[in-house]
Amino acid sequence: DRAVRLAAAAIVHFTRGDSALAASAVGAWDTHQQHAELGPVLGDALERTRRALDPATVATAAERTRQIAIDELIDELILQPAEATR
């Protein structure tokens, strides 16, 4: 499921120190997961990431991403940041 990429992106962004992108990715995951299963390792890592982030920021991100297509979010939250690090 493509939504799983958003969960993974949240963990990677948080690990790299970018809380803003991590919160956006968690919010996007929350609104686009549609019953996707993460498994215990990824699920635990995402929950640790979520607990470290400001809940209001994640809620704002979820609301912002609600009307954005998942492909656009993957571009914004994964592909563009990856290109920027090259």
mmCIF file of N, CA, C and O in Angstrom:
data_model
loop_
_atom_site.group_PDB
_atom_site.id
_atom_site.type_symbol
_atom_site.label_atom_id
_atom_site.label_comp_id
_atom_site.label_asym_id
_atom_site.label_seq_id
_atom_site.Cartn_x
_atom_site.Cartn_y
_atom_site.Cartn_z
ATOM 1 N N ASP A 1 0.842 -1.184 0.000
ATOM 2 C CA ASP A 1 0.000 0.000 0.000
ATOM 3 C C ASP A 1 0.886 1.246 0.000
ATOM 4 O O ASP A 1 1.841 1.349 0.772
ATOM 5 N N ARG A 2 0.544 2.199 -0.818
ATOM 6 C CA ARG A 2 1.358 3.419 -0.933
ATOM 7 C C ARG A 2 1.362 4.237 0.345
ATOM 8 O O ARG A 2 2.318 4.956 0.625
ATOM 9 N N ALA A 3 0.297 4.143 1.137
ATOM 10 C CA ALA A 3 0.231 4.915 2.376
ATOM 11 C C ALA A 3 1.331 4.514 3.354
ATOM 12 O O ALA A 3 1.782 5.333 4.155
ATOM 13 N N VAL A 4 1.778 3.267 3.289
ATOM 14 C CA VAL A 4 2.844 2.804 4.178
ATOM 15 C C VAL A 4 4.105 3.649 3.958
ATOM 16 O O VAL A 4 4.867 3.898 4.897
ATOM 17 N N ARG A 5 4.299 4.123 2.761
ATOM 18 C CA ARG A 5 5.452 4.984 2.473
ATOM 19 C C ARG A 5 5.413 6.257 3.308
ATOM 20 O O ARG A 5 6.458 6.787 3.700
ATOM 21 N N LEU A 6 4.198 6.756 3.572
ATOM 22 C CA LEU A 6 4.068 7.968 4.384
ATOM 23 C C LEU A 6 4.511 7.711 5.823
ATOM 24 O O LEU A 6 5.158 8.560 6.437
ATOM 25 N N ALA A 7 4.152 6.548 6.350
ATOM 26 C CA ALA A 7 4.584 6.188 7.705
ATOM 27 C C ALA A 7 6.104 6.086 7.763
ATOM 28 O O ALA A 7 6.744 6.612 8.682
ATOM 29 N N ALA A 8 6.684 5.421 6.783
ATOM 30 C CA ALA A 8 8.140 5.284 6.739
ATOM 31 C C ALA A 8 8.807 6.660 6.603
ATOM 32 O O ALA A 8 9.831 6.929 7.244
ATOM 33 N N ALA A 9 8.220 7.519 5.788
ATOM 34 C CA ALA A 9 8.775 8.868 5.614
ATOM 35 C C ALA A 9 8.764 9.637 6.928
ATOM 36 O O ALA A 9 9.722 10.352 7.245
ATOM 37 N N ALA A 10 7.709 9.489 7.708
ATOM 38 C CA ALA A 10 7.635 10.180 8.999
ATOM 39 C C ALA A 10 8.799 9.769 9.891
ATOM 40 O O ALA A 10 9.455 10.620 10.509
ATOM 41 N N ILE A 11 9.075 8.483 9.940
ATOM 42 C CA ILE A 11 10.154 7.963 10.779
ATOM 43 C C ILE A 11 11.507 8.478 10.290
ATOM 44 O O ILE A 11 12.334 8.941 11.080
ATOM 45 N N VAL A 12 11.717 8.430 8.983
ATOM 46 C CA VAL A 12 12.992 8.889 8.414
ATOM 47 C C VAL A 12 13.183 10.382 8.660
ATOM 48 O O VAL A 12 14.253 10.820 9.107
ATOM 49 N N HIS A 13 12.156 11.182 8.393
ATOM 50 C CA HIS A 13 12.283 12.630 8.605
ATOM 51 C C HIS A 13 12.573 12.951 10.063
ATOM 52 O O HIS A 13 13.419 13.797 10.367
ATOM 53 N N PHE A 14 11.882 12.262 10.978
ATOM 54 C CA PHE A 14 12.119 12.520 12.399
ATOM 55 C C PHE A 14 13.543 12.133 12.784
ATOM 56 O O PHE A 14 14.233 12.870 13.502
ATOM 57 N N THR A 15 13.985 10.995 12.303
ATOM 58 C CA THR A 15 15.342 10.523 12.604
ATOM 59 C C THR A 15 16.389 11.501 12.090
ATOM 60 O O THR A 15 17.429 11.704 12.718
ATOM 61 N N ARG A 16 16.089 12.127 10.955
ATOM 62 C CA ARG A 16 17.026 13.098 10.378
ATOM 63 C C ARG A 16 16.899 14.479 11.009
ATOM 64 O O ARG A 16 17.586 15.408 10.624
ATOM 65 N N GLY A 17 15.960 14.635 11.965
ATOM 66 C CA GLY A 17 15.832 15.897 12.678
ATOM 67 C C GLY A 17 14.855 16.886 12.091
ATOM 68 O O GLY A 17 14.824 18.043 12.508
ATOM 69 N N ASP A 18 14.042 16.457 11.142
ATOM 70 C CA ASP A 18 13.080 17.368 10.519
ATOM 71 C C ASP A 18 11.677 17.078 11.060
ATOM 72 O O ASP A 18 10.891 16.344 10.468
ATOM 73 N N SER A 19 11.384 17.690 12.206
ATOM 74 C CA SER A 19 10.094 17.458 12.864
ATOM 75 C C SER A 19 8.917 17.960 12.041
ATOM 76 O O SER A 19 7.836 17.375 12.096
ATOM 77 N N ALA A 20 9.101 19.034 11.285
ATOM 78 C CA ALA A 20 8.001 19.576 10.481
ATOM 79 C C ALA A 20 7.581 18.586 9.398
ATOM 80 O O ALA A 20 6.383 18.308 9.229
ATOM 81 N N LEU A 21 8.551 18.043 8.666
ATOM 82 C CA LEU A 21 8.210 17.046 7.643
ATOM 83 C C LEU A 21 7.697 15.759 8.280
ATOM 84 O O LEU A 21 6.782 15.112 7.743
ATOM 85 N N ALA A 22 8.247 15.389 9.426
ATOM 86 C CA ALA A 22 7.767 14.192 10.123
ATOM 87 C C ALA A 22 6.300 14.357 10.517
ATOM 88 O O ALA A 22 5.489 13.448 10.307
ATOM 89 N N ALA A 23 5.943 15.507 11.060
ATOM 90 C CA ALA A 23 4.551 15.753 11.451
ATOM 91 C C ALA A 23 3.635 15.747 10.232
ATOM 92 O O ALA A 23 2.523 15.210 10.292
ATOM 93 N N SER A 24 4.090 16.313 9.137
ATOM 94 C CA SER A 24 3.287 16.300 7.907
ATOM 95 C C SER A 24 3.070 14.876 7.424
ATOM 96 O O SER A 24 1.964 14.516 7.001
ATOM 97 N N ALA A 25 4.104 14.053 7.495
ATOM 98 C CA ALA A 25 3.975 12.666 7.043
ATOM 99 C C ALA A 25 3.072 11.854 7.971
ATOM 100 O O ALA A 25 2.278 11.033 7.502
ATOM 101 N N VAL A 26 3.156 12.091 9.288
ATOM 102 C CA VAL A 26 2.247 11.406 10.215
ATOM 103 C C VAL A 26 0.810 11.832 9.937
ATOM 104 O O VAL A 26 -0.107 10.999 9.879
ATOM 105 N N GLY A 27 0.591 13.122 9.751
ATOM 106 C CA GLY A 27 -0.754 13.610 9.438
ATOM 107 C C GLY A 27 -1.277 13.025 8.140
ATOM 108 O O GLY A 27 -2.452 12.638 8.037
ATOM 109 N N ALA A 28 -0.412 12.932 7.146
ATOM 110 C CA ALA A 28 -0.812 12.349 5.859
ATOM 111 C C ALA A 28 -1.141 10.865 6.029
ATOM 112 O O ALA A 28 -2.118 10.360 5.461
ATOM 113 N N TRP A 29 -0.333 10.153 6.802
ATOM 114 C CA TRP A 29 -0.617 8.738 7.102
ATOM 115 C C TRP A 29 -1.988 8.615 7.760
ATOM 116 O O TRP A 29 -2.799 7.773 7.384
ATOM 117 N N ASP A 30 -2.247 9.480 8.737
ATOM 118 C CA ASP A 30 -3.519 9.411 9.459
ATOM 119 C C ASP A 30 -4.716 9.564 8.533
ATOM 120 O O ASP A 30 -5.735 8.903 8.728
ATOM 121 N N THR A 31 -4.596 10.405 7.534
ATOM 122 C CA THR A 31 -5.748 10.651 6.654
ATOM 123 C C THR A 31 -5.811 9.735 5.444
ATOM 124 O O THR A 31 -6.855 9.648 4.801
ATOM 125 N N HIS A 32 -4.730 9.043 5.127
ATOM 126 C CA HIS A 32 -4.705 8.231 3.900
ATOM 127 C C HIS A 32 -4.433 6.747 4.132
ATOM 128 O O HIS A 32 -4.290 6.000 3.171
ATOM 129 N N GLN A 33 -4.390 6.298 5.371
ATOM 130 C CA GLN A 33 -4.011 4.910 5.622
ATOM 131 C C GLN A 33 -5.039 3.890 5.142
ATOM 132 O O GLN A 33 -4.657 2.804 4.732
ATOM 133 N N GLN A 34 -6.312 4.179 5.214
ATOM 134 C CA GLN A 34 -7.368 3.289 4.716
ATOM 135 C C GLN A 34 -7.087 1.811 4.991
ATOM 136 O O GLN A 34 -6.983 0.994 4.077
ATOM 137 N N HIS A 35 -6.952 1.469 6.256
ATOM 138 C CA HIS A 35 -6.794 0.088 6.715
ATOM 139 C C HIS A 35 -5.454 -0.544 6.343
ATOM 140 O O HIS A 35 -5.324 -1.758 6.341
ATOM 141 N N ALA A 36 -4.455 0.259 6.011
ATOM 142 C CA ALA A 36 -3.133 -0.293 5.716
ATOM 143 C C ALA A 36 -2.527 -0.866 6.994
ATOM 144 O O ALA A 36 -2.718 -0.325 8.077
ATOM 145 N N GLU A 37 -1.819 -1.951 6.865
ATOM 146 C CA GLU A 37 -1.168 -2.598 7.996
ATOM 147 C C GLU A 37 0.324 -2.250 7.979
ATOM 148 O O GLU A 37 0.964 -2.359 6.939
ATOM 149 N N LEU A 38 0.848 -1.861 9.121
ATOM 150 C CA LEU A 38 2.259 -1.514 9.191
ATOM 151 C C LEU A 38 3.140 -2.650 9.690
ATOM 152 O O LEU A 38 4.327 -2.676 9.407
ATOM 153 N N GLY A 39 2.598 -3.556 10.442
ATOM 154 C CA GLY A 39 3.432 -4.577 11.062
ATOM 155 C C GLY A 39 4.008 -4.038 12.353
ATOM 156 O O GLY A 39 4.030 -2.821 12.582
ATOM 157 N N PRO A 40 4.509 -4.925 13.206
ATOM 158 C CA PRO A 40 4.928 -4.485 14.537
ATOM 159 C C PRO A 40 6.140 -3.551 14.554
ATOM 160 O O PRO A 40 6.154 -2.594 15.324
ATOM 161 N N VAL A 41 7.126 -3.789 13.740
ATOM 162 C CA VAL A 41 8.342 -2.956 13.795
ATOM 163 C C VAL A 41 8.055 -1.543 13.301
ATOM 164 O O VAL A 41 8.342 -0.553 13.981
ATOM 165 N N LEU A 42 7.475 -1.431 12.123
ATOM 166 C CA LEU A 42 7.161 -0.113 11.562
ATOM 167 C C LEU A 42 6.095 0.586 12.395
ATOM 168 O O LEU A 42 6.172 1.792 12.649
ATOM 169 N N GLY A 43 5.098 -0.173 12.847
ATOM 170 C CA GLY A 43 4.045 0.405 13.677
ATOM 171 C C GLY A 43 4.586 0.981 14.980
ATOM 172 O O GLY A 43 4.213 2.086 15.384
ATOM 173 N N ASP A 44 5.477 0.241 15.645
ATOM 174 C CA ASP A 44 6.082 0.738 16.881
ATOM 175 C C ASP A 44 6.924 1.979 16.629
ATOM 176 O O ASP A 44 6.878 2.940 17.401
ATOM 177 N N ALA A 45 7.694 1.965 15.556
ATOM 178 C CA ALA A 45 8.538 3.124 15.223
ATOM 179 C C ALA A 45 7.683 4.351 14.926
ATOM 180 O O ALA A 45 8.020 5.467 15.341
ATOM 181 N N LEU A 46 6.570 4.148 14.230
ATOM 182 C CA LEU A 46 5.692 5.278 13.927
ATOM 183 C C LEU A 46 5.074 5.827 15.209
ATOM 184 O O LEU A 46 4.991 7.047 15.381
ATOM 185 N N GLU A 47 4.671 4.972 16.111
ATOM 186 C CA GLU A 47 4.075 5.447 17.357
ATOM 187 C C GLU A 47 5.095 6.178 18.223
ATOM 188 O O GLU A 47 4.765 7.177 18.864
ATOM 189 N N ARG A 48 6.335 5.731 18.243
ATOM 190 C CA ARG A 48 7.390 6.458 18.971
ATOM 191 C C ARG A 48 7.603 7.835 18.345
ATOM 192 O O ARG A 48 7.772 8.830 19.051
ATOM 193 N N THR A 49 7.589 7.873 17.019
ATOM 194 C CA THR A 49 7.735 9.151 16.318
ATOM 195 C C THR A 49 6.565 10.061 16.652
ATOM 196 O O THR A 49 6.759 11.235 16.985
ATOM 197 N N ARG A 50 5.355 9.532 16.595
ATOM 198 C CA ARG A 50 4.152 10.330 16.884
ATOM 199 C C ARG A 50 4.217 10.920 18.294
ATOM 200 O O ARG A 50 3.904 12.098 18.497
ATOM 201 N N ARG A 51 4.631 10.109 19.270
ATOM 202 C CA ARG A 51 4.698 10.585 20.658
ATOM 203 C C ARG A 51 5.710 11.711 20.834
ATOM 204 O O ARG A 51 5.561 12.546 21.725
ATOM 205 N N ALA A 52 6.722 11.741 19.988
ATOM 206 C CA ALA A 52 7.752 12.773 20.097
ATOM 207 C C ALA A 52 7.346 14.087 19.423
ATOM 208 O O ALA A 52 8.002 15.109 19.643
ATOM 209 N N LEU A 53 6.282 14.060 18.644
ATOM 210 C CA LEU A 53 5.852 15.242 17.897
ATOM 211 C C LEU A 53 4.730 15.966 18.637
ATOM 212 O O LEU A 53 4.003 15.367 19.432
ATOM 213 N N ASP A 54 4.570 17.233 18.337
ATOM 214 C CA ASP A 54 3.490 18.028 18.907
ATOM 215 C C ASP A 54 2.151 17.568 18.313
ATOM 216 O O ASP A 54 1.974 17.616 17.086
ATOM 217 N N PRO A 55 1.213 17.114 19.141
ATOM 218 C CA PRO A 55 -0.071 16.615 18.627
ATOM 219 C C PRO A 55 -0.853 17.645 17.813
ATOM 220 O O PRO A 55 -1.502 17.297 16.826
ATOM 221 N N ALA A 56 -0.775 18.908 18.193
ATOM 222 C CA ALA A 56 -1.491 19.946 17.445
ATOM 223 C C ALA A 56 -0.906 20.116 16.047
ATOM 224 O O ALA A 56 -1.647 20.333 15.080
ATOM 225 N N THR A 57 0.407 19.988 15.931
ATOM 226 C CA THR A 57 1.057 20.093 14.618
ATOM 227 C C THR A 57 0.659 18.926 13.732
ATOM 228 O O THR A 57 0.378 19.111 12.544
ATOM 229 N N VAL A 58 0.595 17.732 14.304
ATOM 230 C CA VAL A 58 0.171 16.554 13.539
ATOM 231 C C VAL A 58 -1.292 16.716 13.106
ATOM 232 O O VAL A 58 -1.646 16.421 11.961
ATOM 233 N N ALA A 59 -2.147 17.209 14.002
ATOM 234 C CA ALA A 59 -3.568 17.409 13.665
ATOM 235 C C ALA A 59 -3.740 18.431 12.551
ATOM 236 O O ALA A 59 -4.549 18.237 11.634
ATOM 237 N N THR A 60 -2.962 19.495 12.603
ATOM 238 C CA THR A 60 -3.008 20.510 11.541
ATOM 239 C C THR A 60 -2.558 19.906 10.214
ATOM 240 O O THR A 60 -3.168 20.151 9.165
ATOM 241 N N ALA A 61 -1.514 19.106 10.270
ATOM 242 C CA ALA A 61 -1.019 18.446 9.053
ATOM 243 C C ALA A 61 -2.056 17.485 8.497
ATOM 244 O O ALA A 61 -2.261 17.410 7.281
ATOM 245 N N ALA A 62 -2.726 16.749 9.371
ATOM 246 C CA ALA A 62 -3.762 15.815 8.919
ATOM 247 C C ALA A 62 -4.884 16.568 8.208
ATOM 248 O O ALA A 62 -5.351 16.146 7.146
ATOM 249 N N GLU A 63 -5.278 17.675 8.770
ATOM 250 C CA GLU A 63 -6.350 18.460 8.148
ATOM 251 C C GLU A 63 -5.896 19.008 6.791
ATOM 252 O O GLU A 63 -6.637 18.977 5.821
ATOM 253 N N ARG A 64 -4.661 19.485 6.726
ATOM 254 C CA ARG A 64 -4.136 20.042 5.470
ATOM 255 C C ARG A 64 -4.044 18.981 4.378
ATOM 256 O O ARG A 64 -4.321 19.231 3.214
ATOM 257 N N THR A 65 -3.652 17.768 4.754
ATOM 258 C CA THR A 65 -3.416 16.730 3.752
ATOM 259 C C THR A 65 -4.672 15.951 3.372
ATOM 260 O O THR A 65 -4.640 15.155 2.438
ATOM 261 N N ARG A 66 -5.761 16.182 4.080
ATOM 262 C CA ARG A 66 -6.994 15.429 3.840
ATOM 263 C C ARG A 66 -7.462 15.505 2.379
ATOM 264 O O ARG A 66 -7.907 14.517 1.825
ATOM 265 N N GLN A 67 -7.340 16.660 1.761
ATOM 266 C CA GLN A 67 -7.838 16.845 0.406
ATOM 267 C C GLN A 67 -6.760 16.717 -0.672
ATOM 268 O O GLN A 67 -7.010 17.010 -1.838
ATOM 269 N N ILE A 68 -5.581 16.274 -0.283
ATOM 270 C CA ILE A 68 -4.480 16.134 -1.239
ATOM 271 C C ILE A 68 -4.343 14.665 -1.618
ATOM 272 O O ILE A 68 -4.338 13.789 -0.752
ATOM 273 N N ALA A 69 -4.214 14.391 -2.886
ATOM 274 C CA ALA A 69 -4.068 13.014 -3.368
ATOM 275 C C ALA A 69 -2.785 12.395 -2.830
ATOM 276 O O ALA A 69 -1.772 13.079 -2.664
ATOM 277 N N ILE A 70 -2.833 11.112 -2.585
ATOM 278 C CA ILE A 70 -1.679 10.424 -2.000
ATOM 279 C C ILE A 70 -0.439 10.526 -2.889
ATOM 280 O O ILE A 70 0.671 10.669 -2.398
ATOM 281 N N ASP A 71 -0.612 10.502 -4.208
ATOM 282 C CA ASP A 71 0.544 10.642 -5.099
ATOM 283 C C ASP A 71 1.214 12.006 -4.936
ATOM 284 O O ASP A 71 2.440 12.106 -4.990
ATOM 285 N N GLU A 72 0.414 13.045 -4.735
ATOM 286 C CA GLU A 72 0.975 14.372 -4.508
ATOM 287 C C GLU A 72 1.724 14.421 -3.179
ATOM 288 O O GLU A 72 2.783 15.057 -3.073
ATOM 289 N N LEU A 73 1.179 13.748 -2.169
ATOM 290 C CA LEU A 73 1.841 13.718 -0.867
ATOM 291 C C LEU A 73 3.157 12.950 -0.917
ATOM 292 O O LEU A 73 4.134 13.355 -0.289
ATOM 293 N N ILE A 74 3.173 11.855 -1.650
ATOM 294 C CA ILE A 74 4.415 11.101 -1.813
ATOM 295 C C ILE A 74 5.469 11.981 -2.487
ATOM 296 O O ILE A 74 6.627 11.992 -2.077
ATOM 297 N N ASP A 75 5.049 12.743 -3.467
ATOM 298 C CA ASP A 75 5.978 13.662 -4.125
ATOM 299 C C ASP A 75 6.481 14.720 -3.136
ATOM 300 O O ASP A 75 7.689 14.952 -3.017
ATOM 301 N N GLU A 76 5.555 15.337 -2.408
ATOM 302 C CA GLU A 76 5.899 16.424 -1.485
ATOM 303 C C GLU A 76 6.724 15.959 -0.288
ATOM 304 O O GLU A 76 7.659 16.647 0.136
ATOM 305 N N LEU A 77 6.382 14.789 0.251
ATOM 306 C CA LEU A 77 6.976 14.355 1.515
ATOM 307 C C LEU A 77 8.117 13.352 1.371
ATOM 308 O O LEU A 77 8.843 13.103 2.329
ATOM 309 N N ILE A 78 8.257 12.782 0.174
ATOM 310 C CA ILE A 78 9.306 11.781 -0.024
ATOM 311 C C ILE A 78 10.241 12.169 -1.181
ATOM 312 O O ILE A 78 11.449 12.289 -1.010
ATOM 313 N N LEU A 79 9.668 12.317 -2.365
ATOM 314 C CA LEU A 79 10.508 12.529 -3.556
ATOM 315 C C LEU A 79 11.228 13.883 -3.530
ATOM 316 O O LEU A 79 12.438 13.936 -3.788
ATOM 317 N N GLN A 80 10.504 14.970 -3.246
ATOM 318 C CA GLN A 80 11.148 16.283 -3.223
ATOM 319 C C GLN A 80 12.227 16.385 -2.147
ATOM 320 O O GLN A 80 13.331 16.877 -2.431
ATOM 321 N N PRO A 81 11.953 15.925 -0.901
ATOM 322 C CA PRO A 81 13.029 15.980 0.093
ATOM 323 C C PRO A 81 14.236 15.112 -0.296
ATOM 324 O O PRO A 81 15.380 15.488 -0.013
ATOM 325 N N ALA A 82 13.995 13.977 -0.932
ATOM 326 C CA ALA A 82 15.103 13.135 -1.359
ATOM 327 C C ALA A 82 15.946 13.841 -2.423
ATOM 328 O O ALA A 82 17.177 13.788 -2.380
ATOM 329 N N GLU A 83 15.295 14.523 -3.343
ATOM 330 C CA GLU A 83 16.013 15.267 -4.371
ATOM 331 C C GLU A 83 16.831 16.412 -3.754
ATOM 332 O O GLU A 83 17.922 16.702 -4.203
ATOM 333 N N ALA A 84 16.282 17.020 -2.723
ATOM 334 C CA ALA A 84 16.955 18.147 -2.091
ATOM 335 C C ALA A 84 18.239 17.732 -1.372
ATOM 336 O O ALA A 84 19.117 18.563 -1.153
ATOM 337 N N THR A 85 18.354 16.462 -1.027
ATOM 338 C CA THR A 85 19.550 16.009 -0.312
ATOM 339 C C THR A 85 20.652 15.533 -1.247
ATOM 340 O O THR A 85 21.732 15.190 -0.799
ATOM 341 N N ARG A 86 20.389 15.526 -2.524
ATOM 342 C CA ARG A 86 21.407 15.089 -3.490
ATOM 343 C C ARG A 86 22.475 16.121 -3.674
ATOM 344 O O ARG A 86 22.363 17.244 -3.624
#
